[in-house]
């Protein structure tokens, strides 16, 4: 049985004051039988961890370097994230791939660093609109999956997030048929490569998940949760998504 995961990616949003939302999210989702996670900007990780202490809310980072330490100005390592007490790190988000030129090899190296530091890696995959229109979606996803996911991945240390680039922050959501097709494809590939571990690895959908569409998305086979951007910033949006996942 795969445990469901509702993950929020705050991206470069929020403030110290906004961390009060974590208290609400933790309190209002306490009775739900699933994992909840918020990934705030790294500057706020420490304070977020303090706020989440004693609750079931997990705190994670949005990226890490593949080295443990060294001359990499502005970067943070997986070891540092783990040292703080955070549990997860998002790797290979399409905004990192686009804004920072990260390719799937970089993503794999970062994921390796995350796993060896004891973090759970949330590895993101997704096709662009042009790739979907050219009917290349499964080929792109298959290629990203093969390279980005390290051999050391297990169901316990790795989560895969399917995030069609054209659905992120656009208000456009993939249809349940589109999500179903890609998630089934990812599941089959994971089973081919990792056997039972691949069958148990959690698959999240991300891209304009909102309270209004969450229940429909969570009813899709092989969707074990969501990676939520904009709608994770406020408890009043994120809590209904958590509850819809719990009810699914
Ligand atoms: P969105 O972002 O929910 O704002 O579309 C999703 C993501 O990028 O993880």
CSV table of N, CA and C in Angstrom, one decimal, residues 9-127:
chain,number,residue,atom,x,y,z
A,9,UNK,N,5.1,23.1,-2.8
A,9,UNK,CA,6.4,23.8,-3.2
A,9,UNK,C,6.1,25.3,-3.2
A,10,UNK,N,6.7,26.0,-2.3
A,10,UNK,CA,6.5,27.4,-2.2
A,10,UNK,C,7.3,28.2,-3.2
A,11,UNK,N,8.2,27.6,-3.9
A,11,UNK,CA,9.0,28.3,-4.9
A,11,UNK,C,9.6,29.5,-4.2
A,12,UNK,N,9.8,30.6,-5.0
A,12,UNK,CA,10.4,31.8,-4.4
A,12,UNK,C,9.3,32.7,-3.9
A,13,UNK,N,8.4,32.2,-3.0
A,13,UNK,CA,7.3,32.9,-2.4
A,13,UNK,C,7.3,32.7,-0.9
A,14,UNK,N,6.6,33.6,-0.2
A,14,UNK,CA,6.5,33.5,1.2
A,14,UNK,C,7.4,34.5,1.9
A,15,UNK,N,7.3,34.5,3.2
A,15,UNK,CA,8.1,35.4,4.1
A,15,UNK,C,8.1,34.8,5.5
A,16,UNK,N,8.8,35.4,6.4
A,16,UNK,CA,8.8,34.8,7.8
A,16,UNK,C,7.3,34.8,8.3
A,17,UNK,N,6.6,35.9,8.0
A,17,UNK,CA,5.3,36.0,8.5
A,17,UNK,C,4.4,34.9,7.9
A,18,UNK,N,4.6,34.6,6.6
A,18,UNK,CA,3.8,33.6,6.0
A,18,UNK,C,4.0,32.2,6.5
A,19,UNK,N,5.1,32.0,7.3
A,19,UNK,CA,5.3,30.7,7.9
A,19,UNK,C,4.2,30.3,8.9
A,20,UNK,N,3.4,31.3,9.3
A,20,UNK,CA,2.3,31.0,10.2
A,20,UNK,C,1.3,30.1,9.5
A,21,UNK,N,1.3,30.1,8.2
A,21,UNK,CA,0.4,29.1,7.5
A,21,UNK,C,0.7,27.7,7.8
A,22,UNK,N,2.0,27.4,8.2
A,22,UNK,CA,2.4,26.0,8.5
A,22,UNK,C,1.7,25.5,9.7
A,23,UNK,N,1.5,26.4,10.7
A,23,UNK,CA,0.8,26.0,11.9
A,23,UNK,C,-0.6,25.6,11.5
A,24,UNK,N,-1.3,26.4,10.7
A,24,UNK,CA,-2.7,26.0,10.3
A,24,UNK,C,-2.7,24.7,9.5
A,25,UNK,N,-1.8,24.6,8.6
A,25,UNK,CA,-1.7,23.4,7.7
A,25,UNK,C,-1.5,22.1,8.6
A,26,UNK,N,-0.6,22.3,9.6
A,26,UNK,CA,-0.3,21.1,10.5
A,26,UNK,C,-1.5,20.8,11.3
A,27,UNK,N,-2.1,21.8,11.9
A,27,UNK,CA,-3.2,21.6,12.8
A,27,UNK,C,-4.4,21.0,12.0
A,28,UNK,N,-4.8,21.6,10.9
A,28,UNK,CA,-6.0,21.2,10.2
A,28,UNK,C,-5.9,19.9,9.5
A,29,UNK,N,-4.6,19.4,9.2
A,29,UNK,CA,-4.5,18.1,8.6
A,29,UNK,C,-4.0,17.0,9.5
A,30,UNK,N,-4.0,17.4,10.8
A,30,UNK,CA,-3.5,16.4,11.8
A,30,UNK,C,-4.2,15.1,11.8
A,31,UNK,N,-5.5,15.1,11.5
A,31,UNK,CA,-6.3,13.9,11.6
A,31,UNK,C,-6.3,13.1,10.3
A,32,UNK,N,-5.6,13.6,9.3
A,32,UNK,CA,-5.5,12.9,8.0
A,32,UNK,C,-4.5,11.8,8.0
A,33,UNK,N,-4.8,10.7,7.4
A,33,UNK,CA,-3.8,9.6,7.4
A,33,UNK,C,-3.0,9.6,6.1
A,34,UNK,N,-2.1,10.6,6.0
A,34,UNK,CA,-1.2,10.7,4.9
A,34,UNK,C,0.0,11.5,5.3
A,35,UNK,N,0.9,11.6,4.3
A,35,UNK,CA,2.1,12.5,4.6
A,35,UNK,C,1.8,13.9,4.0
A,36,UNK,N,2.2,14.9,4.8
A,36,UNK,CA,2.1,16.3,4.3
A,36,UNK,C,3.5,16.9,4.3
A,37,UNK,N,3.8,17.7,3.4
A,37,UNK,CA,5.2,18.3,3.2
A,37,UNK,C,5.1,19.7,2.7
A,38,UNK,N,5.8,20.6,3.2
A,38,UNK,CA,6.0,21.9,2.7
A,38,UNK,C,7.5,22.2,2.4
A,39,UNK,N,7.8,22.7,1.2
A,39,UNK,CA,9.1,23.0,0.8
A,39,UNK,C,9.2,24.5,0.7
A,40,UNK,N,9.6,25.2,1.7
A,40,UNK,CA,9.7,26.7,1.6
A,40,UNK,C,11.1,27.1,1.0
A,41,UNK,N,11.3,28.3,0.7
A,41,UNK,CA,12.6,28.8,0.3
A,41,UNK,C,13.6,28.4,1.3
A,42,UNK,N,14.9,28.0,0.9
A,42,UNK,CA,15.8,27.5,1.9
A,42,UNK,C,16.2,28.4,3.0
A,43,UNK,N,16.0,29.7,2.8
A,43,UNK,CA,16.3,30.6,3.9
A,43,UNK,C,15.4,30.4,5.1
A,44,UNK,N,14.2,29.9,4.8
A,44,UNK,CA,13.2,29.7,5.9
A,44,UNK,C,13.1,28.3,6.4
A,45,UNK,N,14.0,27.4,5.9
A,45,UNK,CA,13.9,26.0,6.4
A,45,UNK,C,14.0,25.9,7.9
A,46,UNK,N,15.0,26.6,8.4
A,46,UNK,CA,15.2,26.4,9.9
A,46,UNK,C,14.0,26.8,10.7
A,47,UNK,N,13.4,28.0,10.4
A,47,UNK,CA,12.3,28.4,11.1
A,47,UNK,C,11.0,27.5,10.8
A,48,UNK,N,10.9,27.1,9.6
A,48,UNK,CA,9.8,26.2,9.3
A,48,UNK,C,9.9,24.9,10.1
A,49,UNK,N,11.2,24.4,10.2
A,49,UNK,CA,11.4,23.1,11.0
A,49,UNK,C,11.0,23.3,12.4
A,50,UNK,N,11.3,24.5,13.0
A,50,UNK,CA,11.0,24.8,14.4
A,50,UNK,C,9.5,24.8,14.5
A,51,UNK,N,8.8,25.4,13.6
A,51,UNK,CA,7.3,25.5,13.7
A,51,UNK,C,6.7,24.1,13.5
A,52,UNK,N,7.3,23.3,12.7
A,52,UNK,CA,6.7,22.0,12.4
A,52,UNK,C,7.0,20.9,13.5
A,53,UNK,N,7.9,21.3,14.4
A,53,UNK,CA,8.3,20.3,15.5
A,53,UNK,C,7.1,19.9,16.3
A,54,UNK,N,7.1,18.6,16.5
A,54,UNK,CA,5.9,18.0,17.3
A,54,UNK,C,4.7,17.8,16.5
A,55,UNK,N,4.7,18.2,15.2
A,55,UNK,CA,3.5,17.9,14.4
A,55,UNK,C,3.9,16.8,13.3
A,56,UNK,N,3.0,16.4,12.5
A,56,UNK,CA,3.3,15.4,11.5
A,56,UNK,C,3.7,16.1,10.2
A,57,UNK,N,3.8,17.4,10.1
A,57,UNK,CA,4.1,18.1,8.9
A,57,UNK,C,5.6,17.9,8.6
A,58,UNK,N,6.0,17.5,7.4
A,58,UNK,CA,7.4,17.3,7.0
A,58,UNK,C,7.8,18.6,6.3
A,59,UNK,N,9.1,18.9,6.4
A,59,UNK,CA,9.6,20.1,5.8
A,59,UNK,C,10.8,19.7,4.9
A,60,UNK,N,10.8,20.2,3.7
A,60,UNK,CA,11.8,19.9,2.7
A,60,UNK,C,12.4,21.1,2.0
A,61,UNK,N,13.4,20.9,1.2
A,61,UNK,CA,14.0,21.9,0.4
A,61,UNK,C,13.6,21.8,-1.1
A,62,UNK,N,13.9,22.8,-1.9
A,62,UNK,CA,13.5,22.9,-3.3
A,62,UNK,C,14.6,22.5,-4.3
A,63,UNK,N,15.8,22.3,-3.8
A,63,UNK,CA,16.9,22.0,-4.6
A,63,UNK,C,18.1,21.7,-3.7
A,64,UNK,N,19.1,21.0,-4.3
A,64,UNK,CA,20.4,20.9,-3.6
A,64,UNK,C,21.5,20.8,-4.6
A,65,UNK,N,22.7,21.1,-4.2
A,65,UNK,CA,23.9,20.8,-5.1
A,65,UNK,C,24.2,19.3,-5.0
A,66,UNK,N,25.0,18.9,-6.0
A,66,UNK,CA,25.3,17.4,-6.0
A,66,UNK,C,26.6,17.2,-5.1
A,67,UNK,N,27.3,18.2,-4.8
A,67,UNK,CA,28.5,18.0,-3.9
A,67,UNK,C,28.1,18.2,-2.5
A,68,UNK,N,28.9,17.7,-1.6
A,68,UNK,CA,28.6,17.8,-0.1
A,68,UNK,C,29.0,19.2,0.4
A,69,UNK,N,30.1,19.7,-0.1
A,69,UNK,CA,30.5,21.0,0.3
A,69,UNK,C,31.5,21.5,-0.8
A,70,UNK,N,31.9,22.8,-0.6
A,70,UNK,CA,32.9,23.3,-1.6
A,70,UNK,C,32.6,24.6,-2.1
A,71,UNK,N,33.4,25.0,-3.1
A,71,UNK,CA,33.3,26.4,-3.7
A,71,UNK,C,32.2,26.5,-4.7
A,72,UNK,N,31.0,26.6,-4.1
A,72,UNK,CA,29.8,26.7,-5.0
A,72,UNK,C,28.9,27.8,-4.4
A,73,UNK,N,29.3,29.1,-4.7
A,73,UNK,CA,28.6,30.2,-4.1
A,73,UNK,C,27.1,30.2,-4.3
A,74,UNK,N,26.4,30.4,-3.3
A,74,UNK,CA,24.9,30.5,-3.3
A,74,UNK,C,24.2,29.1,-3.3
A,75,UNK,N,24.9,28.0,-3.4
A,75,UNK,CA,24.3,26.7,-3.4
A,75,UNK,C,24.2,26.1,-1.9
A,76,UNK,N,23.3,25.2,-1.8
A,76,UNK,CA,23.3,24.4,-0.5
A,76,UNK,C,23.3,22.9,-0.8
A,77,UNK,N,23.9,22.2,0.1
A,77,UNK,CA,24.1,20.8,-0.2
A,77,UNK,C,23.0,19.9,0.5
A,78,UNK,N,22.8,18.7,0.0
A,78,UNK,CA,21.9,17.8,0.6
A,78,UNK,C,22.3,17.5,2.0
A,79,UNK,N,23.6,17.4,2.3
A,79,UNK,CA,24.0,17.1,3.6
A,79,UNK,C,23.6,18.3,4.6
A,80,UNK,N,23.6,19.5,4.1
A,80,UNK,CA,23.2,20.6,5.0
A,80,UNK,C,21.7,20.6,5.2
A,81,UNK,N,21.0,20.2,4.2
A,81,UNK,CA,19.5,20.1,4.4
A,81,UNK,C,19.2,19.0,5.4
A,82,UNK,N,19.9,17.9,5.3
A,82,UNK,CA,19.7,16.8,6.3
A,82,UNK,C,20.2,17.2,7.7
A,83,UNK,N,21.3,18.0,7.7
A,83,UNK,CA,21.8,18.4,9.0
A,83,UNK,C,20.8,19.3,9.8
A,84,UNK,N,20.0,20.1,9.0
A,84,UNK,CA,19.0,20.9,9.7
A,84,UNK,C,17.9,20.1,10.3
A,85,UNK,N,17.7,18.9,9.7
A,85,UNK,CA,16.6,18.1,10.1
A,85,UNK,C,15.4,18.0,9.1
A,86,UNK,N,15.6,18.6,7.9
A,86,UNK,CA,14.6,18.5,6.9
A,86,UNK,C,14.7,17.0,6.3
A,87,UNK,N,13.6,16.6,5.7
A,87,UNK,CA,13.5,15.2,5.3
A,87,UNK,C,13.4,15.0,3.8
A,88,UNK,N,13.0,16.0,3.0
A,88,UNK,CA,12.8,15.8,1.6
A,88,UNK,C,13.6,16.9,0.8
A,89,UNK,N,13.8,16.7,-0.4
A,89,UNK,CA,14.3,17.7,-1.3
A,89,UNK,C,13.7,17.5,-2.7
A,90,UNK,N,13.1,18.5,-3.3
A,90,UNK,CA,12.6,18.5,-4.7
A,90,UNK,C,13.8,18.6,-5.6
A,91,UNK,N,13.9,17.7,-6.6
A,91,UNK,CA,15.0,17.7,-7.5
A,91,UNK,C,14.5,17.8,-9.0
A,92,UNK,N,15.1,18.6,-9.8
A,92,UNK,CA,14.8,18.6,-11.2
A,92,UNK,C,13.5,19.2,-11.6
A,93,UNK,N,13.0,20.1,-10.7
A,93,UNK,CA,11.8,20.9,-11.1
A,93,UNK,C,12.0,21.5,-12.4
A,94,UNK,N,11.0,21.6,-13.2
A,94,UNK,CA,11.1,22.2,-14.6
A,94,UNK,C,11.6,23.6,-14.5
A,95,UNK,N,11.3,24.3,-13.5
A,95,UNK,CA,11.9,25.7,-13.4
A,95,UNK,C,13.4,25.7,-13.1
A,96,UNK,N,13.9,24.7,-12.4
A,96,UNK,CA,15.4,24.6,-12.3
A,96,UNK,C,15.9,24.1,-13.6
A,97,UNK,N,15.2,23.2,-14.3
A,97,UNK,CA,15.8,22.7,-15.6
A,97,UNK,C,15.8,23.9,-16.6
A,98,UNK,N,14.8,24.8,-16.6
A,98,UNK,CA,14.7,25.9,-17.5
A,98,UNK,C,15.6,27.1,-17.1
A,99,UNK,N,15.5,27.5,-15.8
A,99,UNK,CA,16.2,28.7,-15.4
A,99,UNK,C,17.7,28.5,-15.1
A,100,UNK,N,18.0,27.3,-14.8
A,100,UNK,CA,19.4,27.0,-14.4
A,100,UNK,C,20.1,25.9,-15.3
A,101,UNK,N,19.4,25.6,-16.4
A,101,UNK,CA,20.0,24.7,-17.4
A,101,UNK,C,20.3,23.3,-16.9
A,102,UNK,N,19.6,22.9,-15.9
A,102,UNK,CA,19.8,21.5,-15.4
A,102,UNK,C,19.3,20.5,-16.3
A,103,UNK,N,20.1,19.5,-16.6
A,103,UNK,CA,19.7,18.4,-17.4
A,103,UNK,C,19.5,17.1,-16.6
A,104,UNK,N,19.0,16.1,-17.2
A,104,UNK,CA,18.7,14.9,-16.4
A,104,UNK,C,19.9,14.3,-15.7
A,105,UNK,N,21.1,14.4,-16.3
A,105,UNK,CA,22.3,13.9,-15.6
A,105,UNK,C,22.6,14.7,-14.3
A,106,UNK,N,22.4,16.1,-14.4
A,106,UNK,CA,22.5,16.9,-13.2
A,106,UNK,C,21.5,16.4,-12.1
A,107,UNK,N,20.3,16.2,-12.6
A,107,UNK,CA,19.2,15.8,-11.7
A,107,UNK,C,19.6,14.5,-11.0
A,108,UNK,N,20.1,13.5,-11.8
A,108,UNK,CA,20.5,12.2,-11.2
A,108,UNK,C,21.6,12.4,-10.1
A,109,UNK,N,22.6,13.3,-10.4
A,109,UNK,CA,23.7,13.5,-9.5
A,109,UNK,C,23.1,14.1,-8.2
A,110,UNK,N,22.2,15.1,-8.3
A,110,UNK,CA,21.6,15.7,-7.2
A,110,UNK,C,20.8,14.7,-6.4
A,111,UNK,N,20.1,13.8,-7.1
A,111,UNK,CA,19.3,12.8,-6.4
A,111,UNK,C,20.2,11.9,-5.7
A,112,UNK,N,21.3,11.5,-6.3
A,112,UNK,CA,22.3,10.6,-5.6
A,112,UNK,C,22.7,11.3,-4.3
A,113,UNK,N,23.1,12.6,-4.4
A,113,UNK,CA,23.5,13.3,-3.2
A,113,UNK,C,22.4,13.3,-2.1
A,114,UNK,N,21.2,13.5,-2.5
A,114,UNK,CA,20.1,13.5,-1.6
A,114,UNK,C,19.9,12.1,-0.9
A,115,UNK,N,20.0,11.1,-1.7
A,115,UNK,CA,19.8,9.7,-1.1
A,115,UNK,C,21.0,9.4,-0.2
A,116,UNK,N,22.2,9.8,-0.5
A,116,UNK,CA,23.3,9.4,0.4
A,116,UNK,C,23.3,10.3,1.6
A,117,UNK,N,22.5,11.4,1.6
A,117,UNK,CA,22.4,12.2,2.9
A,117,UNK,C,21.2,11.8,3.7
A,118,UNK,N,20.5,10.8,3.2
A,118,UNK,CA,19.3,10.3,4.0
A,118,UNK,C,18.1,11.0,3.7
A,119,UNK,N,18.0,11.9,2.7
A,119,UNK,CA,16.8,12.6,2.3
A,119,UNK,C,16.0,11.8,1.4
A,120,UNK,N,14.7,12.1,1.3
A,120,UNK,CA,13.8,11.6,0.3
A,120,UNK,C,13.8,12.5,-0.9
A,121,UNK,N,14.2,12.0,-2.1
A,121,UNK,CA,14.2,12.9,-3.3
A,121,UNK,C,12.9,12.9,-4.0
A,122,UNK,N,12.4,14.0,-4.3
A,122,UNK,CA,11.2,14.1,-5.1
A,122,UNK,C,11.6,14.5,-6.5
A,123,UNK,N,11.7,13.6,-7.4
A,123,UNK,CA,12.3,13.8,-8.7
A,123,UNK,C,11.2,14.2,-9.7
A,124,UNK,N,11.4,15.4,-10.3
A,124,UNK,CA,10.3,15.9,-11.2
A,124,UNK,C,10.6,15.6,-12.7
A,125,UNK,N,9.6,15.2,-13.4
A,125,UNK,CA,9.6,15.0,-14.9
A,125,UNK,C,8.5,15.7,-15.5
A,126,UNK,N,8.7,16.1,-16.8
A,126,UNK,CA,7.5,16.7,-17.4
A,126,UNK,C,7.9,17.1,-18.8
A,127,UNK,N,6.9,17.1,-19.7
A,127,UNK,CA,7.1,17.5,-21.1
A,127,UNK,C,6.6,19.0,-21.3
